[in-house]
Short mmCIF file of C-alpha atoms in Angstrom, two decimals:
data_model
loop_
_atom_site.label_atom_id
_atom_site.label_comp_id
_atom_site.label_asym_id
_atom_site.label_seq_id
_atom_site.Cartn_x
_atom_site.Cartn_y
_atom_site.Cartn_z
CA ASP A 1 22.79 -62.19 118.07
CA THR A 2 21.72 -60.75 121.38
CA ALA A 3 17.98 -61.28 121.95
CA VAL A 4 17.25 -58.05 123.94
CA SER A 5 19.98 -55.32 123.57
CA GLN A 6 20.09 -51.97 125.39
CA THR A 7 22.57 -49.15 125.00
CA PRO A 8 24.42 -47.60 126.61
CA LYS A 9 25.73 -50.11 129.09
CA TYR A 10 27.02 -47.39 131.35
CA LEU A 11 25.78 -43.86 131.54
CA VAL A 12 27.37 -41.26 133.85
CA THR A 13 25.88 -37.72 133.80
CA GLN A 14 25.25 -34.63 135.90
CA MET A 15 22.13 -33.72 137.84
CA GLY A 16 19.62 -31.84 135.75
CA ASN A 17 20.69 -33.36 132.46
CA ASP A 18 18.37 -35.25 130.03
CA LYS A 19 19.34 -38.76 128.87
CA SER A 20 18.01 -41.62 126.85
CA ILE A 21 18.36 -45.39 127.05
CA LYS A 22 17.60 -47.49 123.93
CA CYS A 23 16.30 -51.02 123.80
CA GLU A 24 15.73 -53.37 120.92
CA GLN A 25 14.57 -56.97 120.85
CA ASN A 26 14.89 -59.32 117.85
CA LEU A 27 12.71 -62.02 119.26
CA GLY A 28 9.53 -60.95 117.50
CA HIS A 29 7.91 -60.31 120.88
CA ASP A 30 4.85 -58.10 121.22
CA THR A 31 5.45 -56.87 124.76
CA MET A 32 8.37 -54.91 126.15
CA TYR A 33 9.22 -53.57 129.68
CA TRP A 34 11.46 -51.24 131.62
CA TYR A 35 12.53 -52.42 135.05
CA LYS A 36 14.64 -50.43 137.60
CA GLN A 37 16.99 -52.25 139.99
CA ASP A 38 18.03 -50.05 142.95
CA SER A 39 21.28 -50.27 145.02
CA LYS A 40 19.68 -52.85 147.22
CA LYS A 41 19.18 -55.06 144.11
CA PHE A 42 15.43 -54.72 144.32
CA LEU A 43 13.81 -54.99 140.85
CA LYS A 44 10.66 -53.08 140.10
CA ILE A 45 8.65 -52.60 136.99
CA MET A 46 8.30 -49.25 135.56
CA PHE A 47 6.57 -49.52 132.21
CA SER A 48 5.10 -52.09 130.01
CA TYR A 49 4.19 -51.71 126.24
CA ASN A 50 2.19 -54.16 124.14
CA ASN A 51 2.32 -53.62 120.39
CA LYS A 52 3.38 -50.08 120.97
CA GLU A 53 0.56 -49.33 123.47
CA LEU A 54 1.23 -48.51 127.05
CA ILE A 55 -0.22 -51.04 129.33
CA ILE A 56 1.57 -50.59 132.68
CA ASN A 57 2.76 -47.26 134.13
CA GLU A 58 3.82 -47.84 137.79
CA THR A 59 3.57 -44.36 139.31
CA VAL A 60 6.84 -43.41 137.74
CA PRO A 61 7.66 -39.61 137.84
CA ASN A 62 6.62 -37.93 134.64
CA ARG A 63 10.25 -37.05 134.07
CA PHE A 64 10.52 -40.64 132.74
CA SER A 65 8.88 -40.93 129.33
CA PRO A 66 9.01 -44.20 127.44
CA LYS A 67 8.55 -44.30 123.72
CA SER A 68 7.90 -47.26 121.45
CA PRO A 69 8.38 -46.42 117.77
CA ASP A 70 7.60 -50.06 116.85
CA LYS A 71 7.09 -53.23 118.79
CA ALA A 72 10.74 -54.19 118.63
CA HIS A 73 11.93 -50.98 120.20
CA LEU A 74 11.21 -49.36 123.65
CA ASN A 75 13.32 -46.34 124.53
CA LEU A 76 13.42 -44.52 127.84
CA HIS A 77 13.94 -40.82 128.09
CA ILE A 78 14.67 -39.27 131.44
CA ASN A 79 14.43 -35.46 131.92
CA SER A 80 16.04 -33.50 134.75
CA LEU A 81 18.00 -36.26 136.21
CA GLU A 82 18.21 -36.51 140.02
CA LEU A 83 20.63 -38.31 142.30
CA GLY A 84 17.95 -40.80 143.16
CA ASP A 85 17.62 -41.92 139.55
CA SER A 86 20.95 -43.71 139.90
CA ALA A 87 20.30 -47.39 139.34
CA VAL A 88 20.56 -50.13 136.79
CA TYR A 89 17.73 -49.96 134.26
CA PHE A 90 16.67 -53.28 132.56
CA CYS A 91 14.72 -53.69 129.44
CA ALA A 92 12.82 -56.93 128.97
CA SER A 93 10.35 -58.53 126.49
CA SER A 94 7.85 -61.29 126.27
CA GLN A 95 5.92 -62.95 123.57
CA GLY A 96 2.63 -61.49 124.84
CA PHE A 97 1.50 -59.65 127.99
CA LEU A 98 -0.35 -62.64 129.50
CA ASN A 99 2.40 -63.41 131.92
CA GLU A 100 4.82 -65.11 129.61
CA LYS A 101 8.50 -65.89 129.97
CA LEU A 102 10.50 -62.69 130.31
CA PHE A 103 13.80 -62.07 128.47
CA PHE A 104 16.03 -59.37 129.88
CA GLY A 105 18.63 -57.19 128.52
CA SER A 106 22.05 -56.83 130.29
CA GLY A 107 21.13 -53.47 131.86
CA THR A 108 22.23 -49.92 131.76
CA GLN A 109 23.97 -48.67 134.88
CA LEU A 110 22.99 -44.99 135.30
CA SER A 111 25.10 -42.90 137.62
CA VAL A 112 23.87 -39.31 138.33
CA LEU A 113 26.57 -37.18 139.94
CA LYS B 1 -0.42 -55.33 147.51
CA GLN B 2 1.71 -58.38 146.61
CA GLU B 3 4.92 -58.81 148.59
CA VAL B 4 7.55 -61.35 147.70
CA THR B 5 10.17 -62.54 150.15
CA GLN B 6 13.20 -64.76 149.51
CA ILE B 7 14.99 -66.64 152.32
CA PRO B 8 17.87 -66.93 152.84
CA ALA B 9 19.36 -63.71 151.50
CA ALA B 10 22.78 -65.50 151.03
CA LEU B 11 23.70 -69.24 150.90
CA SER B 12 27.18 -70.82 150.69
CA VAL B 13 27.46 -74.58 150.08
CA PRO B 14 30.26 -76.90 149.07
CA GLU B 15 30.17 -78.26 145.48
CA GLY B 16 27.99 -81.33 144.99
CA GLU B 17 25.28 -80.41 147.63
CA ASN B 18 21.68 -80.39 146.89
CA LEU B 19 20.00 -77.19 147.93
CA VAL B 20 16.65 -75.43 148.20
CA LEU B 21 15.90 -71.71 147.78
CA ASN B 22 12.71 -70.37 149.11
CA CYS B 23 10.22 -67.74 147.74
CA SER B 24 7.10 -66.72 149.60
CA PHE B 25 4.27 -64.29 148.46
CA THR B 26 1.49 -62.70 150.36
CA ASP B 27 -1.40 -62.90 147.82
CA SER B 28 -2.20 -66.29 146.41
CA ALA B 29 -4.06 -64.78 143.44
CA ILE B 30 -1.15 -65.05 141.10
CA TYR B 31 -0.88 -65.83 137.35
CA ASN B 32 2.51 -67.40 137.34
CA LEU B 33 5.83 -67.60 139.07
CA GLN B 34 9.26 -67.32 137.44
CA TRP B 35 12.70 -68.08 138.75
CA PHE B 36 15.65 -66.08 137.40
CA ARG B 37 19.32 -66.17 137.73
CA GLN B 38 21.40 -62.97 137.66
CA ASP B 39 25.11 -62.96 137.31
CA PRO B 40 27.12 -59.94 138.56
CA GLY B 41 26.85 -57.08 136.12
CA LYS B 42 24.50 -59.02 133.86
CA GLY B 43 20.87 -59.14 133.04
CA LEU B 44 18.41 -61.78 134.23
CA THR B 45 18.11 -65.22 132.67
CA SER B 46 14.72 -66.98 133.06
CA LEU B 47 15.28 -70.51 134.53
CA LEU B 48 11.78 -71.79 135.03
CA LEU B 49 8.22 -70.49 134.63
CA ILE B 50 5.36 -72.13 136.44
CA GLN B 51 1.79 -71.18 135.43
CA SER B 52 -0.73 -70.83 138.30
CA SER B 53 -2.43 -74.05 137.26
CA GLN B 54 0.83 -76.06 137.58
CA ARG B 55 2.63 -77.53 140.63
CA GLU B 56 6.17 -77.83 139.37
CA GLN B 57 8.51 -77.46 136.45
CA THR B 58 11.85 -79.12 135.83
CA SER B 59 14.87 -78.27 133.78
CA GLY B 60 17.95 -80.30 134.01
CA ARG B 61 19.25 -80.13 137.62
CA LEU B 62 16.63 -77.45 138.46
CA ASN B 63 13.15 -78.16 139.88
CA ALA B 64 10.68 -75.42 140.90
CA SER B 65 7.52 -76.07 142.86
CA LEU B 66 4.60 -73.92 143.39
CA ASP B 67 2.06 -74.03 146.28
CA LYS B 68 -0.36 -71.17 145.70
CA SER B 69 -2.54 -71.87 148.88
CA SER B 70 0.49 -71.48 151.22
CA GLY B 71 2.04 -68.78 149.10
CA ARG B 72 5.30 -70.54 148.58
CA SER B 73 7.58 -71.67 145.88
CA THR B 74 10.92 -73.45 146.08
CA LEU B 75 13.80 -73.93 143.67
CA TYR B 76 15.69 -77.17 144.03
CA ILE B 77 19.18 -77.36 142.64
CA ALA B 78 20.66 -80.89 142.47
CA ALA B 79 24.47 -81.62 142.63
CA SER B 80 25.30 -77.96 142.85
CA GLN B 81 28.42 -76.69 140.82
CA PRO B 82 30.63 -73.55 141.19
CA GLY B 83 29.00 -72.30 137.86
CA ASP B 84 25.69 -72.21 139.77
CA SER B 85 26.99 -69.32 141.83
CA ALA B 86 24.76 -66.31 141.13
CA THR B 87 21.81 -64.37 142.55
CA TYR B 88 18.44 -66.23 142.15
CA LEU B 89 15.31 -64.18 142.05
CA CYS B 90 11.67 -65.22 141.99
CA ALA B 91 9.03 -63.10 140.38
CA VAL B 92 5.29 -63.42 140.80
CA GLY B 93 2.96 -62.47 137.94
CA VAL B 94 0.35 -60.36 139.81
CA THR B 95 -1.97 -59.55 136.87
CA ASN B 96 -2.62 -60.92 133.42
CA ALA B 97 -0.97 -57.73 131.92
CA GLY B 98 2.60 -58.83 132.43
CA LYS B 99 3.19 -57.19 135.72
CA SER B 100 5.51 -59.17 137.90
CA THR B 101 6.73 -58.41 141.49
CA PHE B 102 10.21 -59.58 142.24
CA GLY B 103 11.69 -60.77 145.47
CA ASP B 104 15.09 -59.43 146.82
CA GLY B 105 16.95 -62.50 145.57
CA THR B 106 19.20 -65.17 147.28
CA THR B 107 22.92 -65.01 146.46
CA LEU B 108 24.26 -68.49 146.07
CA THR B 109 27.99 -69.33 146.36
CA VAL B 110 29.03 -72.85 145.51
CA LYS B 111 32.59 -73.53 146.73
CA PRO B 112 34.84 -75.93 144.70
#
């Protein structure tokens, strides 16, 4: 079974649309993250949740809204998609938030046309 | 603001060579440092995690060292194999709240 799974793997959509990416982890971890990897392969943290509570919000536009219904799930909803949102979005998890080993999903490649 | 740099950006070696990948960071007040491997179109796989109080970690043919005072970490790969071809990223834990800053990565190609 995949430890950290995210869906969809590919997402192609028009500017202005609203879309969601889902993430689930079956590792029993308390902390989950969303990272964005841009076209230059630079990886940057967006959000972090610990036990459903937001602990990191890295000046991401408020068009991006994470939601954690339980500690095994962290979904990312994006409103009014823009061309610059095109990137690969990675979900990750760790046992706790005290800088522990990160486990990543396989990524969602978002293309905004 | 923590900045993480990886040199070289790309490296090509023949199979069997030992090699070293470098990671440098600007702020020595780190909590940990992780080395990851990323294969094309895939997610990241954690290779080694070094806590700030540690100097090195080893796993199989991999050895990672950490020198906080000089702001450097190295990943040593012994007896490289074509299957080691991937992009290697280092990530510095900059707070105790799970925030990590990533380098740009080194793309390694091991030729048979």
